[in-house]
Short mmCIF file of C-alpha atoms and ligand atoms in Angstrom, two decimals:
data_model
loop_
_atom_site.label_atom_id
_atom_site.label_comp_id
_atom_site.label_asym_id
_atom_site.label_seq_id
_atom_site.Cartn_x
_atom_site.Cartn_y
_atom_site.Cartn_z
CA MET A 1 163.81 79.39 73.84
CA ALA A 2 161.70 82.42 75.17
CA GLN A 3 160.71 82.20 78.84
CA GLU A 4 157.03 82.17 77.75
CA ASP A 5 157.62 78.94 75.84
CA VAL A 6 159.60 77.59 78.78
CA PHE A 7 156.50 78.16 81.06
CA LYS A 8 153.95 76.79 78.60
CA LYS A 9 156.08 73.59 78.52
CA LEU A 10 156.32 73.39 82.10
CA VAL A 11 152.48 73.57 82.54
CA SER A 12 151.87 70.68 80.08
CA HIS A 13 154.91 68.79 81.72
CA CYS A 14 152.97 69.19 85.04
CA LYS A 15 149.75 67.78 83.52
CA GLU A 16 151.48 64.86 81.57
CA TYR A 17 153.45 63.55 84.49
CA GLY A 18 150.87 63.81 87.17
CA TYR A 19 151.77 66.87 89.16
CA VAL A 20 148.91 69.26 88.43
CA PHE A 21 145.56 68.88 86.61
CA PRO A 22 142.99 71.60 85.75
CA SER A 23 140.22 71.16 88.18
CA SER A 24 136.84 69.42 86.88
CA GLU A 25 138.62 68.79 83.57
CA ILE A 26 136.19 66.50 82.15
CA TYR A 27 133.68 69.26 82.55
CA ASP A 28 136.00 71.74 80.73
CA GLY A 29 137.67 72.80 83.92
CA LEU A 30 136.96 75.57 86.65
CA SER A 31 138.86 78.54 86.15
CA ALA A 32 141.91 79.21 88.25
CA VAL A 33 141.31 76.05 90.42
CA TYR A 34 143.72 72.95 90.25
CA ASP A 35 143.93 69.63 91.52
CA TYR A 36 147.32 68.15 92.50
CA GLY A 37 148.15 64.74 90.95
CA GLN A 38 150.02 61.69 92.30
CA TYR A 39 153.47 63.26 92.10
CA GLY A 40 152.32 66.89 92.98
CA VAL A 41 150.65 65.93 96.18
CA GLU A 42 153.89 64.25 97.32
CA LEU A 43 155.96 67.47 96.48
CA LYS A 44 153.49 69.56 98.01
CA ASN A 45 153.43 67.54 101.24
CA ASN A 46 157.27 67.75 101.32
CA ILE A 47 157.32 71.43 100.85
CA LYS A 48 154.78 71.68 103.81
CA LYS A 49 156.96 69.47 105.93
CA TYR A 50 160.17 71.41 105.15
CA TRP A 51 158.38 74.63 106.23
CA TRP A 52 156.47 73.24 109.15
CA ASP A 53 159.72 71.54 110.63
CA SER A 54 161.76 74.68 109.95
CA MET A 55 159.20 76.65 111.99
CA VAL A 56 157.96 74.09 114.73
CA LEU A 57 160.88 71.70 115.14
CA LEU A 58 163.63 74.16 115.13
CA HIS A 59 162.04 76.88 117.36
CA GLY A 60 161.15 75.91 120.87
CA ASN A 61 158.96 78.91 120.98
CA ILE A 62 156.78 78.24 117.89
CA VAL A 63 153.76 75.87 118.23
CA GLY A 64 151.38 74.67 115.54
CA LEU A 65 147.49 74.99 115.05
CA ASP A 66 144.91 73.93 112.63
CA SER A 67 141.93 76.20 112.99
CA ALA A 68 138.50 75.88 110.96
CA ILE A 69 138.12 77.33 107.72
CA PHE A 70 134.75 78.65 108.90
CA MET A 71 134.78 81.37 111.41
CA HIS A 72 132.50 83.80 113.10
CA PRO A 73 131.43 86.36 110.41
CA THR A 74 132.46 89.30 112.69
CA ILE A 75 135.99 88.16 112.41
CA TRP A 76 136.02 89.43 109.01
CA LYS A 77 134.51 92.60 110.09
CA ALA A 78 137.05 93.21 112.73
CA SER A 79 140.06 92.19 110.52
CA GLY A 80 138.88 94.81 107.88
CA HIS A 81 138.22 92.22 105.07
CA VAL A 82 134.49 93.01 104.91
CA ASP A 83 135.27 96.70 104.26
CA ALA A 84 138.41 96.70 102.52
CA PHE A 85 139.48 93.45 101.04
CA ASN A 86 138.68 94.87 97.45
CA ASP A 87 140.02 94.75 93.99
CA PRO A 88 139.30 97.72 91.65
CA LEU A 89 137.67 96.38 88.54
CA ILE A 90 137.08 97.98 85.18
CA ASP A 91 135.08 96.32 82.31
CA ASN A 92 135.71 96.89 78.52
CA LYS A 93 132.46 97.56 76.81
CA ASP A 94 133.29 96.15 73.48
CA SER A 95 134.62 92.77 74.71
CA LYS A 96 132.73 92.66 77.88
CA LYS A 97 135.78 91.58 79.45
CA ARG A 98 136.53 92.46 83.19
CA TYR A 99 139.97 93.33 84.42
CA ARG A 100 141.58 94.54 87.50
CA ALA A 101 142.31 98.27 86.98
CA ASP A 102 145.66 98.03 89.08
CA VAL A 103 146.86 95.16 87.01
CA LEU A 104 146.27 96.80 83.58
CA ILE A 105 148.40 99.73 84.90
CA GLU A 106 151.12 97.23 86.41
CA GLU A 107 151.32 95.52 82.93
CA HIS A 108 151.67 98.92 81.25
CA LEU A 109 154.45 99.81 83.80
CA ALA A 110 156.21 96.55 83.07
CA LYS A 111 156.31 97.31 79.42
CA TYR A 112 158.57 100.27 80.14
CA GLU A 113 160.62 97.94 82.14
CA ASP A 114 161.02 95.50 79.24
CA LYS A 115 161.91 98.44 76.71
CA ILE A 116 164.61 99.25 79.28
CA ASN A 117 165.90 95.74 79.58
CA LYS A 118 165.80 95.18 75.82
CA GLU A 119 168.03 98.34 75.42
CA ILE A 120 170.38 96.93 78.14
CA GLU A 121 170.60 93.56 76.45
CA LYS A 122 171.50 94.87 73.15
CA ALA A 123 174.09 97.25 74.47
CA ALA A 124 175.57 94.45 76.58
CA LYS A 125 175.99 92.29 73.52
CA ARG A 126 177.48 95.16 71.49
CA PHE A 127 180.05 95.99 74.07
CA GLY A 128 180.96 92.69 75.58
CA ASP A 129 183.12 92.73 78.67
CA ALA A 130 183.59 96.47 78.41
CA PHE A 131 179.91 97.08 79.21
CA ASP A 132 179.04 99.15 82.42
CA GLU A 133 175.30 98.69 82.95
CA GLN A 134 175.09 101.34 85.58
CA GLN A 135 176.66 104.14 83.33
CA PHE A 136 174.59 103.02 80.44
CA ARG A 137 171.27 103.37 82.47
CA GLU A 138 172.58 106.93 83.62
CA THR A 139 173.49 108.09 80.17
CA ASN A 140 171.51 106.29 77.42
CA PRO A 141 168.67 108.78 76.21
CA ARG A 142 166.05 106.09 75.46
CA VAL A 143 166.53 104.35 78.82
CA LEU A 144 166.35 107.68 80.70
CA GLU A 145 163.20 108.63 78.79
CA ASN A 146 161.49 105.42 79.51
CA GLN A 147 162.66 105.52 83.23
CA LYS A 148 161.49 108.82 83.65
CA LYS A 149 157.96 107.95 82.19
CA MET A 150 157.87 104.88 84.27
CA ASP A 151 158.72 106.77 87.58
CA GLN A 152 156.02 109.35 86.91
CA LEU A 153 153.34 106.60 86.20
CA GLN A 154 154.47 104.61 89.21
CA GLU A 155 154.12 107.71 91.63
CA ARG A 156 150.59 108.54 90.24
CA PHE A 157 149.39 105.14 90.35
CA ALA A 158 150.67 104.42 94.05
CA LYS A 159 149.00 107.74 95.29
CA ALA A 160 145.70 106.52 93.44
CA MET A 161 145.90 103.22 95.11
CA ASN A 162 146.70 104.50 98.48
CA ASP A 163 143.86 107.08 98.43
CA VAL A 164 141.58 104.49 96.90
CA ASN A 165 140.75 107.00 94.21
CA LEU A 166 138.73 104.96 91.57
CA GLU A 167 138.30 107.86 89.19
CA GLU A 168 142.08 108.51 89.13
CA LEU A 169 142.71 105.02 88.32
CA ARG A 170 140.42 105.12 85.36
CA GLN A 171 142.04 108.37 84.11
CA ILE A 172 145.53 106.69 84.38
CA ILE A 173 144.22 103.97 82.03
CA ILE A 174 142.67 106.60 79.70
CA ASP A 175 145.74 108.93 79.83
CA ASN A 176 148.12 106.14 79.17
CA GLU A 177 146.06 104.89 76.19
CA ILE A 178 145.81 101.24 77.61
CA VAL A 179 143.62 99.16 75.49
CA CYS A 180 141.59 96.02 76.07
CA PRO A 181 143.95 92.99 75.03
CA ILE A 182 140.77 91.36 73.45
CA SER A 183 138.83 94.08 71.49
CA GLY A 184 141.93 96.53 71.39
CA THR A 185 139.70 99.41 72.16
CA ARG A 186 139.63 102.02 74.84
CA ASN A 187 135.84 102.02 75.71
CA TRP A 188 136.26 101.63 79.38
CA THR A 189 133.48 101.58 82.18
CA GLU A 190 133.82 103.17 85.54
CA VAL A 191 136.07 101.43 88.19
CA ARG A 192 134.37 99.64 90.81
CA GLN A 193 135.33 97.83 94.12
CA PHE A 194 134.90 94.26 94.29
CA ASN A 195 135.22 92.25 97.48
CA LEU A 196 137.36 89.08 97.19
CA MET A 197 135.80 87.15 99.72
CA PHE A 198 133.42 83.94 98.93
CA SER A 199 130.47 83.52 101.19
CA THR A 200 127.92 80.86 101.71
CA GLU A 201 125.18 80.18 104.03
CA MET A 202 125.51 78.23 107.26
CA GLY A 203 122.35 76.65 108.86
CA SER A 204 119.48 74.46 107.29
CA THR A 205 116.54 77.00 107.03
CA ALA A 206 116.51 79.97 104.96
CA GLU A 207 115.45 82.04 107.80
CA GLY A 208 117.85 80.56 110.49
CA ALA A 209 120.82 80.46 107.89
CA SER A 210 123.60 83.02 108.42
CA LYS A 211 126.30 84.31 105.96
CA VAL A 212 129.68 82.97 106.49
CA PHE A 213 132.82 83.51 104.57
CA LEU A 214 135.41 81.06 103.32
CA ARG A 215 138.65 82.55 104.94
CA PRO A 216 140.68 84.66 102.66
CA GLU A 217 143.78 84.06 104.81
CA THR A 218 144.69 81.52 107.56
CA ALA A 219 146.04 84.37 109.72
CA GLN A 220 142.92 85.19 111.51
CA GLY A 221 142.38 81.84 112.85
CA ILE A 222 145.69 82.33 114.84
CA PHE A 223 144.74 85.71 116.06
CA VAL A 224 141.57 84.54 117.44
CA ASN A 225 143.16 81.64 119.17
CA PHE A 226 146.06 83.61 120.63
CA LEU A 227 144.73 83.36 124.22
CA ASN A 228 143.92 79.79 123.93
CA VAL A 229 147.50 78.70 122.84
CA GLN A 230 149.18 81.29 125.11
CA LYS A 231 147.44 80.07 128.21
CA THR A 232 147.27 76.42 127.50
CA GLY A 233 150.83 76.16 126.18
CA ARG A 234 152.02 78.62 129.12
CA MET A 235 153.73 80.56 126.28
CA LYS A 236 155.97 83.38 127.10
CA LEU A 237 156.62 86.40 124.60
CA PRO A 238 158.27 86.32 122.05
CA PHE A 239 156.57 83.15 120.74
CA GLY A 240 154.90 82.13 117.54
CA ILE A 241 151.91 80.18 116.18
CA ALA A 242 152.29 78.25 112.77
CA GLN A 243 149.48 77.20 110.73
CA ILE A 244 149.10 75.58 107.17
CA GLY A 245 145.73 75.55 105.62
CA LYS A 246 143.57 76.44 102.66
CA ALA A 247 142.43 80.03 101.88
CA PHE A 248 139.87 81.31 99.25
CA ARG A 249 139.90 84.59 97.09
CA ASN A 250 137.46 85.32 94.22
CA GLU A 251 140.32 86.44 92.08
CA ILE A 252 139.33 88.31 89.05
CA VAL A 253 142.69 88.17 87.18
CA ALA A 254 143.55 84.70 87.98
CA ARG A 255 146.46 83.73 85.64
CA GLN A 256 149.81 82.21 85.44
CA PHE A 257 148.84 78.58 86.25
CA ILE A 258 148.91 78.08 90.02
CA PHE A 259 150.52 81.53 90.77
CA ARG A 260 147.10 83.14 91.30
CA MET A 261 144.31 80.61 92.32
CA ARG A 262 140.75 81.00 93.67
CA GLU A 263 141.45 78.08 96.07
CA PHE A 264 145.08 77.81 97.67
CA GLU A 265 147.08 76.82 100.66
CA GLN A 266 149.08 79.07 102.93
CA MET A 267 151.78 78.49 105.41
CA GLU A 268 151.45 81.34 107.90
CA MET A 269 153.28 82.04 111.13
CA GLN A 270 152.36 85.07 113.40
CA PHE A 271 155.10 85.87 115.85
CA PHE A 272 154.05 87.73 119.08
CA VAL A 273 156.41 90.17 120.51
CA GLN A 274 156.84 93.00 123.00
CA PRO A 275 155.90 96.47 121.64
CA GLY A 276 158.89 98.48 120.52
CA THR A 277 160.77 95.25 119.64
CA GLU A 278 158.98 94.45 116.49
CA LEU A 279 161.29 96.25 114.04
CA ASP A 280 164.15 93.98 115.33
CA TRP A 281 162.17 90.92 114.95
CA PHE A 282 160.88 92.02 111.50
CA ALA A 283 164.73 92.23 110.36
CA LYS A 284 165.36 88.80 111.90
CA TRP A 285 162.57 87.20 110.06
CA LYS A 286 163.44 88.55 106.93
CA GLU A 287 166.90 86.84 107.20
CA ILE A 288 165.48 83.65 108.48
CA ARG A 289 162.93 83.39 105.75
CA MET A 290 165.27 84.32 102.71
CA LYS A 291 167.75 81.72 104.14
CA TRP A 292 165.11 79.12 103.99
CA HIS A 293 164.41 79.80 100.49
CA GLN A 294 168.03 79.92 99.53
CA SER A 295 168.79 76.65 101.27
CA LEU A 296 167.22 74.84 98.36
CA GLY A 297 169.98 75.78 96.03
CA PHE A 298 168.10 77.69 93.31
CA GLY A 299 170.60 80.36 93.30
CA ALA A 300 170.89 83.58 95.42
CA ASP A 301 170.48 85.86 92.38
CA ASN A 302 166.95 84.60 91.79
CA TYR A 303 165.70 86.07 95.00
CA ARG A 304 165.23 89.64 96.09
CA PHE A 305 163.36 91.75 98.76
CA HIS A 306 160.62 94.15 97.67
CA ASP A 307 160.22 96.46 100.49
CA HIS A 308 156.94 98.21 100.63
CA THR A 309 156.99 102.12 100.62
CA LYS A 310 153.12 102.25 100.78
CA LEU A 311 152.18 100.48 103.98
CA ALA A 312 148.68 99.07 104.86
CA HIS A 313 147.22 101.29 107.72
CA TYR A 314 147.89 98.58 110.32
CA ALA A 315 151.71 97.79 109.37
CA ASN A 316 154.86 99.68 110.30
CA ALA A 317 157.03 97.59 107.93
CA ALA A 318 156.55 95.07 104.97
CA THR A 319 158.47 93.37 102.42
CA ASP A 320 157.87 90.47 99.86
CA ILE A 321 160.41 87.74 98.98
CA GLU A 322 160.37 87.75 95.32
CA TYR A 323 161.56 84.86 93.03
CA ARG A 324 162.62 85.16 89.34
CA PHE A 325 159.79 83.16 87.92
CA PRO A 326 159.89 82.34 84.00
CA PHE A 327 157.49 85.30 83.72
CA GLY A 328 159.73 87.80 85.97
CA PHE A 329 160.30 88.41 89.66
CA LYS A 330 157.02 87.69 91.66
CA GLU A 331 156.11 87.65 95.32
CA VAL A 332 156.26 84.04 96.90
CA GLU A 333 156.13 85.23 100.63
CA GLY A 334 155.09 88.30 102.58
CA ILE A 335 156.72 89.45 105.73
CA HIS A 336 154.73 91.98 107.60
CA SER A 337 155.02 93.89 110.92
CA ARG A 338 151.23 94.09 111.80
CA THR A 339 151.62 95.97 115.02
CA ASP A 340 148.79 95.35 117.51
CA PHE A 341 146.13 95.95 114.97
CA ASP A 342 144.65 92.47 114.65
CA LEU A 343 144.51 91.34 118.41
CA SER A 344 143.19 95.00 119.22
CA GLN A 345 140.68 94.78 116.61
CA HIS A 346 139.35 91.34 118.08
CA GLN A 347 139.41 92.64 121.47
CA LYS A 348 137.30 95.59 120.43
CA TYR A 349 134.83 93.49 118.38
CA SER A 350 134.62 90.49 120.61
CA GLY A 351 134.54 92.53 123.82
CA LYS A 352 137.15 90.16 125.54
CA LYS A 353 140.36 91.36 126.85
CA ILE A 354 143.11 89.90 124.56
CA GLN A 355 146.41 90.87 126.53
CA TYR A 356 149.46 89.25 127.80
CA PHE A 357 150.67 89.62 131.15
CA ASP A 358 154.42 90.38 131.09
CA PRO A 359 155.88 89.00 134.09
CA GLU A 360 159.15 90.85 133.58
CA MET A 361 157.66 94.31 133.20
CA GLY A 362 154.79 93.61 135.65
CA GLU A 363 152.03 94.81 133.09
CA SER A 364 149.74 93.61 130.65
CA TYR A 365 149.51 94.69 127.08
CA VAL A 366 148.43 93.74 123.44
CA PRO A 367 151.40 91.97 121.85
CA TYR A 368 152.81 93.26 118.48
CA VAL A 369 152.88 90.84 115.50
CA ILE A 370 155.34 89.86 112.89
CA GLU A 371 153.75 87.67 110.30
CA THR A 372 155.48 85.47 107.69
CA SER A 373 152.93 84.25 105.09
CA ILE A 374 153.74 82.09 102.13
CA GLY A 375 151.56 80.41 99.55
CA VAL A 376 152.21 76.71 99.24
CA ASP A 377 151.19 76.73 95.61
CA ARG A 378 153.60 79.49 94.61
CA MET A 379 156.26 77.77 96.38
CA PHE A 380 155.47 74.56 94.46
CA LEU A 381 155.71 76.68 91.23
CA GLN A 382 158.86 78.22 92.47
CA VAL A 383 160.31 74.75 93.02
CA ILE A 384 159.01 73.32 89.61
CA SER A 385 160.24 76.31 87.65
CA ALA A 386 163.66 76.16 89.09
CA SER A 387 163.84 72.33 88.36
CA TYR A 388 162.44 71.99 85.03
CA THR A 389 165.50 71.52 82.59
CA GLU A 390 165.65 70.38 78.97
CA GLU A 391 169.04 68.83 78.04
CA ILE A 392 170.73 67.76 74.92
CA LEU A 393 172.61 64.57 75.68
CA THR A 394 175.46 62.97 74.07
CA LYS A 395 175.81 59.70 75.79
CA GLU A 396 173.98 57.16 77.79
CA GLU A 397 173.06 53.77 76.38
CA GLY A 398 169.45 53.51 75.02
CA SER A 399 168.88 57.11 75.42
CA SER A 400 167.12 59.52 73.07
CA ASP A 401 169.27 62.63 72.46
CA SER A 402 167.60 64.84 74.73
CA ARG A 403 165.68 64.66 78.02
CA VAL A 404 163.36 66.65 80.31
CA VAL A 405 164.59 66.48 83.75
CA LEU A 406 163.07 67.77 86.97
CA LYS A 407 166.18 68.76 89.01
CA LEU A 408 164.12 68.79 92.23
CA PRO A 409 166.19 69.09 95.56
CA SER A 410 166.27 65.33 96.47
CA VAL A 411 164.62 66.03 99.81
CA LEU A 412 161.58 67.53 98.04
CA ALA A 413 161.39 64.87 95.28
CA PRO A 414 158.08 62.81 95.34
CA VAL A 415 159.87 59.65 94.65
CA LYS A 416 163.31 59.10 96.01
CA LEU A 417 164.31 56.17 94.03
CA ALA A 418 163.23 53.74 91.28
CA VAL A 419 164.27 50.27 91.35
CA LEU A 420 164.69 48.81 87.92
CA PRO A 421 165.57 45.02 86.98
CA LEU A 422 167.58 45.18 83.75
CA VAL A 423 165.56 42.31 82.29
CA LYS A 424 162.24 40.73 83.41
CA LYS A 425 163.87 37.22 84.00
CA ASP A 426 166.66 35.34 85.70
CA GLY A 427 165.55 36.19 89.07
CA LEU A 428 166.30 39.90 88.73
CA PRO A 429 162.70 41.27 89.30
CA GLU A 430 162.48 39.19 92.44
CA ILE A 431 165.56 40.87 93.89
CA ALA A 432 164.30 44.37 92.71
CA GLU A 433 160.93 43.69 94.60
CA ASN A 434 162.91 42.77 97.78
CA ILE A 435 164.86 45.94 97.72
CA VAL A 436 161.56 47.85 97.42
CA LYS A 437 159.96 45.76 100.18
CA GLU A 438 162.89 46.68 102.42
CA LEU A 439 163.28 50.33 101.50
CA ARG A 440 159.88 51.54 101.20
CA PHE A 441 159.35 51.91 104.91
CA LYS A 442 162.08 54.88 104.68
CA PHE A 443 161.54 56.17 101.20
CA ASN A 444 159.14 56.51 98.60
CA CYS A 445 160.16 53.94 96.05
CA GLN A 446 159.03 52.76 92.67
CA TYR A 447 159.37 49.51 90.94
CA ASP A 448 159.39 49.54 87.23
CA ASP A 449 160.27 46.69 84.71
CA LYS A 450 158.38 48.05 81.59
CA ASP A 451 160.31 49.21 78.37
CA SER A 452 164.04 49.61 77.82
CA ILE A 453 166.21 50.79 80.55
CA GLY A 454 166.88 54.04 78.76
CA ARG A 455 163.19 54.87 78.70
CA ARG A 456 162.80 53.96 82.17
CA TYR A 457 165.53 56.36 83.26
CA ARG A 458 163.72 58.94 81.09
CA ARG A 459 160.43 58.61 82.75
CA GLN A 460 162.03 58.78 86.24
CA ASP A 461 164.10 61.96 85.08
CA ALA A 462 160.68 63.52 84.00
CA ILE A 463 159.28 63.07 87.43
CA GLY A 464 162.55 64.18 89.18
CA THR A 465 163.48 60.85 90.94
CA PRO A 466 166.97 61.54 92.02
CA TYR A 467 168.25 57.95 92.21
CA CYS A 468 167.74 54.82 89.92
CA ILE A 469 168.90 51.36 91.28
CA THR A 470 169.54 49.02 88.63
CA ILE A 471 169.60 45.28 89.15
CA ASP A 472 171.60 43.27 86.50
CA HIS A 473 173.29 39.93 86.14
CA GLN A 474 176.26 40.87 88.38
CA THR A 475 173.94 41.43 91.19
CA LEU A 476 173.35 37.65 91.24
CA GLU A 477 177.04 37.21 91.70
CA ASP A 478 178.10 39.80 94.35
CA GLU A 479 174.88 41.55 95.64
CA THR A 480 175.94 44.92 94.07
CA VAL A 481 173.71 47.20 91.98
CA THR A 482 174.26 50.31 90.11
CA ILE A 483 173.10 53.60 91.39
CA ARG A 484 172.41 56.38 88.78
CA TYR A 485 172.36 59.78 89.77
CA ARG A 486 169.70 61.92 88.04
CA ASP A 487 171.47 65.16 87.44
CA SER A 488 174.99 63.92 86.41
CA MET A 489 173.56 60.65 84.93
CA GLU A 490 176.60 59.04 86.48
CA GLN A 491 176.48 55.43 87.77
CA GLU A 492 178.34 53.90 90.58
CA ARG A 493 178.44 50.10 91.72
CA VAL A 494 177.41 49.74 95.42
CA LYS A 495 176.43 46.85 97.63
CA ILE A 496 172.79 46.48 98.22
CA GLY A 497 173.30 46.79 101.84
CA GLN A 498 174.82 50.27 101.33
CA LEU A 499 171.59 51.67 99.69
CA THR A 500 169.97 52.99 102.65
CA ASP A 501 172.81 55.02 104.13
CA ILE A 502 173.77 56.45 100.64
CA ILE A 503 170.12 57.54 100.03
CA ASP A 504 169.18 58.59 103.31
CA GLU A 505 172.14 61.07 103.55
CA LYS A 506 170.97 62.86 100.65
CA VAL A 507 167.03 62.79 101.02
CA ASN A 508 166.72 63.19 104.72
CA ILE A 509 164.99 66.47 105.62
CA SER A 510 167.37 66.98 108.29
CA THR A 511 169.97 67.79 105.70
CA LEU A 512 168.09 70.78 104.64
CA LEU A 513 167.05 71.88 108.23
CA LYS A 514 170.83 71.70 109.19
CA LYS A 515 171.58 74.34 106.57
CA LEU A 516 169.21 76.81 108.40
N1 GAP B 1 148.07 86.88 105.97
C1 GAP B 1 148.66 87.78 105.06
C2 GAP B 1 148.38 87.47 103.51
O1 GAP B 1 147.38 86.59 103.29
P1 GAP B 1 149.00 88.08 101.24
O2 GAP B 1 150.27 88.72 100.63
O3 GAP B 1 147.62 88.30 100.84
O4 GAP B 1 149.15 88.19 102.77
C3 GAP B 1 150.27 85.84 101.43
O5 GAP B 1 149.30 86.50 100.88
C4 GAP B 1 150.88 84.88 100.41
O6 GAP B 1 149.89 84.02 100.06
C5 GAP B 1 151.30 85.30 99.08
O7 GAP B 1 152.73 85.81 99.10
C6 GAP B 1 151.30 84.24 98.02
O8 GAP B 1 152.28 83.44 98.21
C7 GAP B 1 150.07 83.57 98.63
N2 GAP B 1 148.78 83.89 97.84
C8 GAP B 1 148.10 85.02 97.92
N3 GAP B 1 147.08 84.99 97.17
C9 GAP B 1 147.20 83.91 96.30
C10 GAP B 1 146.34 83.38 95.23
N4 GAP B 1 145.14 83.93 94.79
N5 GAP B 1 146.74 82.11 94.79
C11 GAP B 1 147.89 81.61 95.24
N6 GAP B 1 148.64 82.04 96.28
C12 GAP B 1 148.25 83.24 96.91
#
């Protein structure tokens, strides 16, 4: 099945099984805004807990923060967001549709990459085991030609973006004959800058109201609290402040489900270090964060770093951790060495000294910062994409011949176990209910006695429940139950008294944390 089809199915699965709903659906939805359903919210909370514990529990020198979404408007002037948090927009005069000029060009670049990959796939099939991809890339004339065109365009595009040259961006679109996907024409307007911040009014009267912004990142809440946390927590450098919270961006091209949203959540950590040590810390945080992703078992091949060659003016190193989504490798997390830019800017704009007195050096300075910034929703999409599996079955009583199963890491699964009486009589439901009463203090449990056991297994597979406990007539005799494992569908007979230990070992968050 084509990857786009898999993705479409995954999106409908998320809706059908209570993971993600379009926002305001009964009013026909609100573009690029989503709600998390009964299972979605549990998965999201588990992802956040895994991130939080890996930062705050595992590092004695990282503490948490929960700063407000509304902040003084000057913060966004100081951070550069008022002047420079822009997307270059272009309209097609025929379809009246608006696009991000950079995205149109990126999509055009991706077409060259697709052409190259198709040539490689074809050749790999033709040559079998003898195929040498590198040699093919270096010698095949069609691959070489497409690679050359792609490199030239990439270079021209990067320069235009770096110089914020809007005319040149438009010219690239014209020169490459990029058409509007709706009208099919090349009737383009000029390119204009569009600020991505949402604003609103704070205060009750029109005259007294002041314009405030909905934060486009959580990071600034950390920077402006640097001194509060450092002083009250008696923190010594190096130390970090971690925060999880909502962020808002008026994204123009908001697509691919929850990948790019207008309201989303970030998990950000700012790590304050002595100037001059920042690149060592940058390398350390790259490694730590990649390990965190890979600990979930989705396959090392599905991740890569994308080191930035063109850096923002305040950064001296930056990389993205990209995951192979069904629509290609895309950024999940950014790691940035932000120098002393943010703290210095807030020092300048607030007029307050924001410095750290280093007792070992005997001097004060503005610390440098390494930032790790990951979107909760993108991480959610990574987990769901990696877990969504369609399987053809050959056995299992009462089963249909295929199943959709979310092979979620057990630690992250919304429901850890379902307790299922085989029949709704003979005292089996009562035993099942007692098991739930006992285990619910430790795990998210579900009781289900409707439909055949095969259908109940399918329902639990579809929401990703790793363990199903079945109570049958033998339970009445010897207090044993069967435990069915979601991924292998194997069943094992165990004593009721063993359940807590068996399940806890697999679903306890410390199992994941210990891998880090
Ligand atoms: N403080 C740095 C910062 O915000 P960013 O690269 O703009 O950097 C960091 O965003 C992460 O936030 C991204 O890697 C992505 O996971 C997530 N993110 C950004 N914009 C998003 C959006 N519109 N929808 C969902 N997630 C988004």
